[in-house]
Amino acid sequence: MSGEVLRLENVVAGYEEKAVIKGVSLSVREGEKVVIMGPSGSGKSTLLKTAVLLVRPWSGRVVLDGEDLTSGRADLRRARAKTGFVFQSYNLFPHMKVIDNVALPLRLVKGYSKEAARRKALEMLKLVGLGDCGEKYPLQLSGGQQQRVAIARALAMDPIILFLDEPTSALDPELKAEVLETLRDVAHRGIAMVVVTHELDFAREVADRVVIMEDGVIVEEGDASLLWSPKTERARRFLRVIGTASAPT
Amino acid sequence: MVDFLVENFLFIAEGIVTTLQITLLSFTLGLALGSLLLALGLSPLGFLSRLYIEPVRGTPLLVQIFVIYFGLPSLGVKLDAFTSAVLALGLNSAAYQAEIFRSAVKGIPDSQILSAEALGFSYLQTLRYVILPQALRISIPALVNEFVTVLKESSLASVIGIVELTRRGEYVAARTYRAFEAYLIVALIYFVVCYLFSHGSRRLEKRFRIPGYTGA
Ligand SMILES: Nc1ncnc2c1ncn2[C@@H]1O[C@H](COP(=O)(O)OP(=O)(O)OP(=O)(O)O)[C@@H](O)[C@H]1O
Ligand SMILES: [Mg+2]
């Protein structure tokens, strides 16, 4: 069995007074692809954020690459540099050229020289099929292209685990397809991935494990076969809903 | 009228040099202090910046000039008129510029800051590479407006004896007894210069616009 990259132990988290994650345990092994599904408001985004302490857990432990991030002594910046995070709304920096969006974190966080950062950034842009867009600005690209840049930016950091929060849900169907194509390629690179998505076909294809959340807890967990034959009635109902909602790609 | 113009226009117009000197120096001082106030305002000691900004915005500039020029000497700090004017205008403008920056920073989506944090940026790196460059761009129209305001307010420096544009108008009015014409010339010069700066602002905005940005 290969090593564990991320472990959540009975994590409870929320905003102000309101608990949103109500005791979640989850372990992700090297290279493993975990798909998280669940209704809106069930806490999927919050769970991803707690994994890199963008939301601080109230209790429980988050262990990344063997280091307890909740201990208070952890170097969060160094820990985050080992992970990649792709948001639904791309979140590129609009005032910087595309290539600088990818290169800047390499310089600031990974200590690359200007030249090395540019070289690596260009390599990553080529990887997502945008080798000729480096000199453009993010808002001059389509949503799908922006999301691919965000994926390139995350991959450039050589993460041991990549978190993706509904990476295609803001996109039109055609643009969705190109991003999913990129993500399939990424999945084959052997990086662990935790993906929140409602793209059933994509999930069936890449998932090693499927986690279904509801109201801040995991209600069902299993391998990808769960997506064909859910065991609980709740999961069945949920999959029926998204099965009809997600167009074939 | 023509004779009056020929004899006095240039004399008055020369005052614009001093006016612009005062304006540029105070505006720059305001920019530097305003940025510091912004940084302070974003820190956990944010209330300290309010403690500066509110009183400065809530009192007349003329009184502030008097406090510095006439008041400070009684504390043993004697500044010449020019320095006093620049200091008063600069300290005053800092409060307004800090407010301009603050609202610009609020205009940057939280999601960008979150994403910088997720990449492992430190708070200062996020400030330096993500927040400030965008906030400055957003601030350009309001900053130009503030610059023009400082330029107009610099006329108050005339009351502590600085011979700038307004003061030269006073001289001519007193010498020729033609106050109307004299101050009309002064007003015209202020107007033309302010208009040029405001107009240049649009080019500045275009120059620094974020490519592809179509929002307001
Ligand atoms: N920054 C925040 N401040 C306060 N409450 C929040 C914040 N973000 C999320 N919440 C609340 O936490 C709950 C869970 O939100 P979360 O975004 O984690 O759900 P989700 O499963 O990702 O939903 P969706 O499918 O709509 O993205 C919701 O009730 C939401 O209103
Ligand atoms: Mg969400």
Short mmCIF file of N, CA and C in Angstrom, two decimals, chain A residues 73-129:
data_model
loop_
_atom_site.label_atom_id
_atom_site.label_comp_id
_atom_site.label_asym_id
_atom_site.label_seq_id
_atom_site.Cartn_x
_atom_site.Cartn_y
_atom_site.Cartn_z
N ARG A 73 2.02 24.79 15.32
CA ARG A 73 3.43 25.06 15.01
C ARG A 73 3.71 24.88 13.53
N ALA A 74 2.71 24.39 12.80
CA ALA A 74 2.94 24.04 11.40
C ALA A 74 3.20 25.29 10.56
N ASP A 75 4.07 25.15 9.57
CA ASP A 75 4.33 26.23 8.62
C ASP A 75 3.31 26.10 7.48
N LEU A 76 2.23 26.86 7.60
CA LEU A 76 1.12 26.71 6.65
C LEU A 76 1.52 27.07 5.23
N ARG A 77 2.38 28.09 5.09
CA ARG A 77 2.78 28.49 3.75
C ARG A 77 3.53 27.36 3.05
N ARG A 78 4.41 26.72 3.81
CA ARG A 78 5.17 25.62 3.21
C ARG A 78 4.25 24.45 2.87
N ALA A 79 3.29 24.21 3.75
CA ALA A 79 2.34 23.12 3.50
C ALA A 79 1.50 23.41 2.25
N ARG A 80 1.01 24.65 2.15
CA ARG A 80 0.18 25.00 1.00
C ARG A 80 0.98 24.93 -0.31
N ALA A 81 2.27 25.21 -0.22
CA ALA A 81 3.11 25.15 -1.42
C ALA A 81 3.18 23.72 -1.96
N LYS A 82 2.85 22.74 -1.13
CA LYS A 82 2.88 21.34 -1.58
C LYS A 82 1.55 20.91 -2.18
N THR A 83 0.57 21.82 -2.13
CA THR A 83 -0.74 21.46 -2.64
C THR A 83 -1.13 22.39 -3.78
N GLY A 84 -2.11 21.97 -4.56
CA GLY A 84 -2.65 22.85 -5.59
C GLY A 84 -4.13 23.01 -5.33
N PHE A 85 -4.67 24.19 -5.65
CA PHE A 85 -6.08 24.44 -5.38
C PHE A 85 -6.68 25.12 -6.59
N VAL A 86 -7.72 24.53 -7.15
CA VAL A 86 -8.40 25.14 -8.29
C VAL A 86 -9.83 25.44 -7.89
N PHE A 87 -10.21 26.71 -8.04
CA PHE A 87 -11.53 27.15 -7.60
C PHE A 87 -12.51 27.17 -8.78
N GLN A 88 -13.76 27.14 -8.42
CA GLN A 88 -14.81 27.21 -9.44
C GLN A 88 -14.67 28.44 -10.33
N SER A 89 -14.31 29.57 -9.71
CA SER A 89 -14.28 30.82 -10.47
C SER A 89 -12.87 31.20 -10.92
N TYR A 90 -12.03 30.23 -11.16
CA TYR A 90 -10.65 30.37 -11.68
C TYR A 90 -9.73 31.19 -10.78
N ASN A 91 -10.19 32.41 -10.40
CA ASN A 91 -9.38 33.25 -9.50
C ASN A 91 -7.97 33.54 -10.01
N LEU A 92 -7.84 33.80 -11.29
CA LEU A 92 -6.53 34.26 -11.78
C LEU A 92 -6.37 35.72 -11.37
N PHE A 93 -5.14 36.22 -11.42
CA PHE A 93 -4.90 37.63 -11.11
C PHE A 93 -5.01 38.43 -12.41
N PRO A 94 -6.07 39.23 -12.56
CA PRO A 94 -6.39 39.81 -13.87
C PRO A 94 -5.39 40.84 -14.38
N HIS A 95 -4.58 41.41 -13.46
CA HIS A 95 -3.66 42.47 -13.88
C HIS A 95 -2.32 41.92 -14.34
N MET A 96 -2.16 40.60 -14.31
CA MET A 96 -0.89 40.00 -14.74
C MET A 96 -1.12 39.16 -15.99
N LYS A 97 -0.10 39.14 -16.85
CA LYS A 97 -0.17 38.26 -18.01
C LYS A 97 -0.35 36.82 -17.54
N VAL A 98 -0.91 36.02 -18.43
CA VAL A 98 -1.15 34.62 -18.12
C VAL A 98 0.13 33.93 -17.64
N ILE A 99 1.22 34.19 -18.34
CA ILE A 99 2.46 33.49 -17.97
C ILE A 99 2.92 33.91 -16.58
N ASP A 100 2.69 35.19 -16.24
CA ASP A 100 3.10 35.65 -14.90
C ASP A 100 2.21 35.08 -13.81
N ASN A 101 0.95 34.83 -14.15
CA ASN A 101 0.06 34.17 -13.19
C ASN A 101 0.64 32.82 -12.76
N VAL A 102 1.25 32.14 -13.72
CA VAL A 102 1.80 30.82 -13.41
C VAL A 102 3.20 30.94 -12.81
N ALA A 103 3.96 31.92 -13.31
CA ALA A 103 5.37 32.02 -12.89
C ALA A 103 5.55 32.68 -11.52
N LEU A 104 4.69 33.65 -11.21
CA LEU A 104 4.89 34.41 -9.96
C LEU A 104 4.90 33.53 -8.70
N PRO A 105 3.93 32.62 -8.55
CA PRO A 105 3.96 31.76 -7.34
C PRO A 105 5.24 30.91 -7.27
N LEU A 106 5.75 30.53 -8.43
CA LEU A 106 6.99 29.74 -8.43
C LEU A 106 8.13 30.55 -7.84
N ARG A 107 8.16 31.84 -8.21
CA ARG A 107 9.23 32.71 -7.69
C ARG A 107 9.02 33.02 -6.22
N LEU A 108 7.79 33.40 -5.87
CA LEU A 108 7.54 33.86 -4.51
C LEU A 108 7.53 32.72 -3.49
N VAL A 109 7.01 31.59 -3.91
CA VAL A 109 6.79 30.52 -2.93
C VAL A 109 7.83 29.41 -3.05
N LYS A 110 8.24 29.13 -4.28
CA LYS A 110 9.18 28.02 -4.47
C LYS A 110 10.62 28.50 -4.69
N GLY A 111 10.82 29.81 -4.71
CA GLY A 111 12.17 30.33 -4.83
C GLY A 111 12.83 30.15 -6.18
N TYR A 112 12.04 29.97 -7.24
CA TYR A 112 12.62 29.86 -8.57
C TYR A 112 13.20 31.20 -9.00
N SER A 113 14.22 31.15 -9.86
CA SER A 113 14.71 32.38 -10.48
C SER A 113 13.68 32.81 -11.51
N LYS A 114 13.78 34.08 -11.93
CA LYS A 114 12.84 34.61 -12.91
C LYS A 114 12.81 33.74 -14.18
N GLU A 115 13.99 33.43 -14.65
CA GLU A 115 14.11 32.65 -15.88
C GLU A 115 13.52 31.25 -15.74
N ALA A 116 13.92 30.57 -14.68
CA ALA A 116 13.45 29.21 -14.45
C ALA A 116 11.93 29.18 -14.29
N ALA A 117 11.41 30.21 -13.60
CA ALA A 117 9.97 30.26 -13.39
C ALA A 117 9.23 30.41 -14.72
N ARG A 118 9.77 31.27 -15.58
CA ARG A 118 9.14 31.47 -16.90
C ARG A 118 9.17 30.20 -17.73
N ARG A 119 10.30 29.51 -17.67
CA ARG A 119 10.44 28.28 -18.46
C ARG A 119 9.42 27.25 -18.00
N LYS A 120 9.36 27.10 -16.68
CA LYS A 120 8.43 26.11 -16.13
C LYS A 120 6.98 26.51 -16.42
N ALA A 121 6.69 27.81 -16.31
CA ALA A 121 5.32 28.29 -16.55
C ALA A 121 4.91 27.98 -17.99
N LEU A 122 5.83 28.23 -18.92
CA LEU A 122 5.53 27.98 -20.32
C LEU A 122 5.28 26.49 -20.56
N GLU A 123 6.10 25.69 -19.93
CA GLU A 123 5.96 24.23 -20.04
C GLU A 123 4.56 23.80 -19.56
N MET A 124 4.13 24.39 -18.43
CA MET A 124 2.83 24.02 -17.87
C MET A 124 1.68 24.50 -18.76
N LEU A 125 1.87 25.71 -19.33
CA LEU A 125 0.83 26.21 -20.23
C LEU A 125 0.71 25.32 -21.46
N LYS A 126 1.85 24.83 -21.94
CA LYS A 126 1.80 23.91 -23.09
C LYS A 126 1.06 22.65 -22.71
N LEU A 127 1.30 22.21 -21.49
CA LEU A 127 0.67 20.98 -21.00
C LEU A 127 -0.85 21.07 -21.04
N VAL A 128 -1.39 22.27 -20.74
CA VAL A 128 -2.85 22.41 -20.78
C VAL A 128 -3.32 22.97 -22.11
N GLY A 129 -2.41 22.97 -23.10
CA GLY A 129 -2.80 23.36 -24.45
C GLY A 129 -2.89 24.86 -24.66
#
